XYZ file of C-alpha atoms in Angstrom:
398
model
C 0.000 0.000 0.000
C 1.272 3.473 -0.884
C 0.726 5.445 2.310
C 1.778 8.683 0.608
C -1.667 8.683 -1.019
C -3.241 9.075 2.408
C -0.804 11.300 4.295
C 0.922 14.539 3.435
C 0.276 18.288 3.763
C -3.294 17.806 5.019
C -1.894 16.032 8.086
C -0.776 19.467 9.256
C -4.466 20.371 9.597
C -4.992 17.464 12.004
C -1.813 18.397 13.852
C -3.115 21.965 14.161
C -6.578 21.288 15.560
C -5.622 18.382 17.822
C -3.902 20.628 20.324
C -4.231 21.206 24.079
C -7.451 23.083 23.311
C -9.001 19.977 21.790
C -7.844 17.807 24.671
C -9.183 20.343 27.180
C -12.570 20.976 25.590
C -13.252 17.333 24.726
C -12.191 16.274 28.225
C -14.350 18.834 30.033
C -17.342 18.251 27.747
C -17.115 14.474 28.191
C -16.643 14.684 31.949
C -19.473 17.158 32.564
C -21.995 16.065 29.928
C -20.940 12.512 29.016
C -21.654 12.189 25.266
C -24.512 14.698 25.233
C -22.372 17.097 23.185
C -21.103 14.461 20.780
C -23.392 16.028 18.162
C -21.304 19.243 18.307
C -18.128 17.249 17.713
C -19.646 15.281 14.813
C -20.934 18.515 13.268
C -17.459 20.038 13.711
C -15.848 17.170 11.804
C -18.409 17.506 8.995
C -17.894 21.279 8.862
C -14.122 20.840 8.754
C -14.408 18.380 5.866
C -16.576 20.818 3.899
C -14.542 23.981 4.509
C -11.064 22.461 4.294
C -11.964 20.798 0.986
C -12.703 24.230 -0.475
C -9.431 25.613 0.892
C -7.469 22.624 -0.449
C -9.121 22.882 -3.868
C -8.289 26.583 -4.001
C -4.641 25.898 -3.169
C -4.407 22.959 -5.584
C -5.821 24.764 -8.623
C -4.419 28.267 -8.131
C -1.154 27.369 -6.392
C -1.932 30.199 -3.980
C -2.987 30.474 -0.357
C -6.233 31.945 0.934
C -4.501 35.220 1.824
C -3.264 35.596 -1.757
C -6.712 34.762 -3.131
C -8.306 37.419 -0.894
C -5.731 39.962 -2.052
C -6.480 39.115 -5.685
C -10.243 39.191 -5.158
C -10.306 42.513 -3.286
C -7.297 44.586 -4.410
C -8.883 47.968 -3.555
C -11.622 49.651 -1.536
C -13.385 48.921 1.723
C -13.662 45.183 1.067
C -9.884 45.084 0.767
C -9.521 46.525 4.272
C -12.373 44.438 5.665
C -10.854 41.241 4.323
C -7.412 42.272 5.593
C -8.935 42.931 9.004
C -10.436 39.447 9.063
C -7.065 37.900 8.308
C -5.430 39.883 11.096
C -8.186 38.879 13.513
C -7.792 35.250 12.521
C -4.088 35.527 13.266
C -4.328 37.488 16.508
C -7.141 35.410 17.988
C -6.514 32.041 16.404
C -2.734 32.011 16.613
C -1.280 34.334 19.237
C -3.821 33.460 21.935
C -3.611 29.773 21.067
C 0.188 29.706 21.119
C 0.481 30.350 24.858
C -2.091 27.607 25.431
C -0.224 25.272 23.071
C 3.095 25.675 24.858
C 1.415 25.495 28.258
C -0.300 22.280 27.189
C 3.040 20.753 26.223
C 4.493 21.727 29.622
C 1.471 20.233 31.406
C 2.192 17.004 29.543
C 5.736 17.018 30.905
C 4.431 17.722 34.417
C 1.950 14.854 34.191
C 4.868 12.558 33.355
C 6.742 13.710 36.454
C 8.488 17.008 35.745
C 8.481 19.242 38.833
C 6.501 22.520 38.497
C 9.722 24.255 39.630
C 11.200 23.224 36.297
C 8.430 24.912 34.283
C 10.630 27.818 33.051
C 13.357 25.400 31.935
C 10.761 23.097 30.366
C 9.159 26.011 28.494
C 12.510 27.157 27.113
C 13.348 23.561 26.157
C 10.078 23.097 24.244
C 10.572 26.527 22.638
C 14.047 25.544 21.443
C 12.786 22.252 19.978
C 10.111 24.082 17.988
C 12.545 26.833 17.002
C 15.015 24.239 15.736
C 12.360 22.480 13.646
C 11.242 25.792 12.125
C 14.736 27.114 11.446
C 15.755 23.948 9.612
C 13.051 24.947 7.164
C 12.826 21.616 5.324
C 9.143 21.100 4.668
C 9.282 17.313 4.302
C 11.044 16.988 7.682
C 8.384 19.143 9.318
C 5.605 17.142 7.686
C 7.033 13.814 8.873
C 7.572 15.131 12.400
C 3.941 16.259 12.621
C 2.678 12.965 11.182
C 4.611 11.210 13.960
C 2.973 13.431 16.596
C -0.518 12.761 15.187
C 0.140 9.007 15.212
C 1.339 9.234 18.834
C -1.851 11.077 19.820
C -4.007 8.526 17.995
C -2.328 5.636 19.821
C -2.604 7.311 23.234
C -6.226 8.439 23.075
C -7.859 5.776 20.900
C -6.397 2.943 22.984
C -7.587 4.746 26.112
C -11.127 5.083 24.746
C -11.238 1.381 23.839
C -10.221 0.469 27.405
C -12.892 2.605 29.104
C -15.845 1.771 26.831
C -16.891 -1.465 28.631
C -17.613 0.372 31.896
C -18.962 3.563 30.374
C -22.264 4.985 31.589
C -23.364 7.029 28.598
C -25.609 10.104 28.685
C -26.757 10.892 25.182
C -28.116 14.040 23.584
C -31.129 15.658 25.220
C -33.326 18.570 24.159
C -33.577 21.421 24.929
C -29.846 21.740 25.441
C -28.705 23.008 28.820
C -27.627 26.638 28.287
C -24.649 25.999 30.561
C -23.447 23.514 27.935
C -23.518 26.101 25.129
C -19.969 27.428 25.737
C -18.722 23.835 25.546
C -20.566 23.253 22.265
C -19.056 26.465 20.857
C -15.674 25.442 22.226
C -15.837 22.048 20.518
C -16.630 23.760 17.228
C -13.940 26.391 17.774
C -11.269 23.820 18.577
C -11.997 21.748 15.455
C -13.070 24.175 12.733
C -10.217 26.648 13.186
C -10.200 29.687 10.844
C -6.414 29.825 10.557
C -6.393 26.230 9.299
C -8.151 27.450 6.171
C -5.172 29.706 5.454
C -2.670 26.963 6.330
C -4.315 24.260 4.205
C -4.604 26.341 1.037
C -0.954 27.396 1.365
C 0.563 23.935 1.886
C -1.509 21.939 -0.618
C 0.664 23.116 -3.554
C 3.404 20.968 -1.931
C 1.271 17.946 -2.843
C 0.423 19.337 -6.272
C 4.148 19.614 -7.011
C 4.279 15.809 -6.712
C 1.726 15.483 -9.530
C -1.312 14.980 -7.291
C -4.756 15.213 -8.880
C -7.803 16.739 -7.195
C -9.021 13.256 -6.207
C -5.697 12.665 -4.416
C -5.994 15.962 -2.577
C -9.531 15.159 -1.449
C -8.606 11.644 -0.318
C -5.671 12.814 1.737
C -7.687 15.663 3.257
C -10.534 13.358 4.301
C -8.184 10.823 5.881
C -6.364 13.517 7.875
C -9.513 15.249 9.120
C -11.395 12.049 9.961
C -8.345 10.768 11.863
C -8.292 14.015 13.839
C -12.021 13.633 14.484
C -11.543 10.077 15.750
C -8.897 11.323 18.194
C -11.273 14.045 19.455
C -14.124 11.566 19.935
C -11.757 9.190 21.718
C -10.793 11.948 24.167
C -14.450 12.723 24.892
C -15.222 9.026 25.448
C -12.228 8.690 27.766
C -13.331 11.663 29.856
C -16.922 10.402 29.984
C -15.627 7.508 32.079
C -15.570 9.936 35.017
C -19.032 11.408 34.403
C -20.979 11.694 37.640
C -18.176 10.209 39.747
C -15.072 12.385 39.344
C -15.057 16.069 38.417
C -12.391 17.431 36.097
C -11.145 21.009 36.022
C -8.374 20.661 33.434
C -7.165 18.253 30.774
C -4.440 16.762 32.988
C -7.165 15.513 35.373
C -7.940 12.942 32.705
C -5.172 10.797 34.175
C -7.104 10.588 37.477
C -10.193 9.370 35.659
C -8.175 6.686 33.894
C -6.147 5.379 36.845
C -8.853 2.791 37.785
C -8.611 1.391 34.246
C -4.953 1.890 33.351
C -3.153 2.140 36.677
C 0.216 3.908 36.697
C 0.324 3.880 32.881
C -2.377 6.585 32.836
C 0.068 9.406 33.523
C 2.336 8.341 30.669
C -0.495 7.966 28.170
C -2.034 11.353 29.003
C 1.340 13.043 29.422
C 2.608 11.908 26.019
C -0.735 12.794 24.423
C -0.678 16.333 25.861
C 2.978 16.846 24.942
C 2.362 15.703 21.354
C -0.771 17.861 21.103
C 1.068 20.912 22.410
C 4.070 20.480 20.130
C 1.995 19.883 16.996
C -0.192 22.947 17.472
C 2.682 25.129 18.681
C 4.408 24.470 15.337
C 1.413 24.896 13.034
C -0.071 28.061 14.609
C 2.956 30.302 13.876
C 3.303 28.685 10.454
C -0.326 29.467 9.599
C 0.153 33.098 10.670
C 3.187 33.457 8.432
C 1.415 31.917 5.422
C -1.655 34.124 5.911
C 0.305 37.378 6.051
C 2.624 36.265 3.235
C -0.332 35.859 0.916
C -2.175 38.979 1.962
C 0.861 41.292 1.844
C 2.452 39.654 -1.225
C 5.704 38.792 0.512
C 8.467 36.746 -1.051
C 7.280 33.147 -1.333
C 10.412 31.533 0.108
C 10.240 29.901 3.547
C 13.588 31.532 4.340
C 12.382 35.096 3.677
C 12.961 37.458 6.609
C 9.318 38.641 6.825
C 8.000 35.064 6.825
C 10.402 34.027 9.576
C 9.748 37.186 11.592
C 6.011 36.428 11.654
C 6.217 32.871 12.933
C 8.957 33.847 15.393
C 6.800 36.683 16.803
C 3.872 34.309 17.412
C 6.185 31.740 18.983
C 7.781 34.353 21.265
C 4.341 35.604 22.315
C 3.417 32.071 23.282
C 6.579 31.579 25.293
C 6.082 34.905 27.060
C 2.510 34.029 27.960
C 3.557 30.636 29.288
C 6.428 32.019 31.390
C 4.153 34.731 32.821
C 1.705 32.126 34.067
C -1.314 32.824 31.863
C -4.073 30.349 32.707
C -4.131 27.879 29.830
C -7.795 26.973 30.340
C -8.913 30.606 30.116
C -6.741 31.250 27.053
C -7.955 28.116 25.326
C -11.645 28.703 26.027
C -11.472 32.394 25.043
C -9.637 31.662 21.798
C -11.971 28.848 20.828
C -15.209 30.683 21.553
C -13.865 33.720 19.660
C -12.889 31.462 16.759
C -16.377 29.955 16.639
C -17.769 33.481 16.280
C -15.148 34.544 13.705
C -15.468 31.355 11.647
C -18.651 32.276 9.695
C -17.017 35.462 8.416
C -13.832 33.785 7.185
C -15.811 30.854 5.747
C -18.107 33.250 3.878
C -15.110 34.774 2.066
C -13.835 31.299 1.177
C -17.295 30.228 -0.035
C -17.566 33.247 -2.322
C -14.179 32.500 -3.901
C -15.015 28.802 -4.268
C -17.932 29.851 -6.491
C -15.954 32.308 -8.612
C -15.172 30.807 -12.032
C -12.553 33.505 -12.590
C -10.544 31.900 -9.778
C -11.399 28.179 -10.010
C -12.691 27.844 -13.565
C -14.518 24.467 -13.843
C -13.555 23.525 -10.277
C -16.086 25.835 -8.635
C -18.457 24.391 -6.040
C -21.101 21.923 -7.117
C -24.706 22.284 -5.972
C -24.244 19.670 -3.244
C -21.097 21.432 -2.006
C -22.964 24.731 -1.833
C -25.834 23.135 0.096
C -23.386 21.562 2.568
C -21.547 24.868 3.006
C -24.819 26.739 3.536
C -25.828 24.268 6.271
C -22.433 24.652 7.969
C -22.592 28.440 7.863
C -26.197 28.555 9.077
C -25.513 26.363 12.102
C -22.295 28.160 13.025
C -24.034 31.546 12.771
C -26.976 30.394 14.903
C -24.686 28.964 17.568
C -22.545 32.093 17.566
C -25.575 34.408 17.906
C -27.063 32.237 20.636
C -23.751 32.281 22.468
C -23.468 36.072 22.257
C -27.054 36.571 23.451
C -26.407 34.222 26.349
C -23.214 36.086 27.345
C -24.793 39.561 27.029
C -27.837 38.397 28.958
C -25.624 37.065 31.724
C -27.098 33.562 31.352
């Protein structure tokens, strides 16, 4: 079997959204609501498949990223500034805020495995240097393989865990009307899976696959495999956390080890620790990279990875993350804020992508089909409704 047909640039999308935020939100949702919010996770996977396919198709056919396509579509006027503002928001909210949570998540993984909290500054600098080294090397195929390894590690850790806890699981399924207290968790699950900056990242890296002679069918296959694998990992985390529903409260992702000790014994800390470390590293690499690709396209920078502006962007995001981690920002608050904000921002970014995916001047015969437009409309409608409901609930103090 030729595994290169099923893995490649799209794996970076899985590596990006399976971060500490995913582990945290899926863990808390599973622990507090069992599988009642599984529908939000399933919808998130479907929405990711729909939106990332459009981004990948755009990158495959045009050889350009989403930022470049926006620049080409709106070269002048108010829409130019509005679209530029959306890109900046996607970067500031979806990357800078996430990066501190990503690095903190990696450090929590080390602490779960036994690192003393007193060593947190040294651990943070160590993780920073590992990521910095990977980015400075600048060899895309090395980066891709490293992230594939991290995704495989996460899959092994969390899927095996879910399989072990299923026999004793007391499941609470979806109920209606949904508890309003669960709404932030539903928005968080969507925000941690359907990440706006992934749309910029995917469109920018897909030309790497096209350079190998990949056809559109190859791009779609690889994208589906990567996203569904990421979705399986997310569901496995929720199932694992549901093992403690009604018996053991969780406040953070690392508490998942306590829930699993009755099933896994002392191995629980290693499984969860490695999973958190891999999740933190993978997202801490892809978030700065996505920021650099987005600004590169929008501002028409030099296309080389080694360009000074490109490197300055990802380094700035990485340094912000390290500073936030060293200053003791609460990872849970950062993660929840970033994800809820992303869920609200998502419809706007997706609307721009949808418009371009229907523009024959950009995609020629590869514009959206009727079924793709229907699926995208459903995704946008649900995300808008959830976002509005969330805002009303927050403003109303509910």
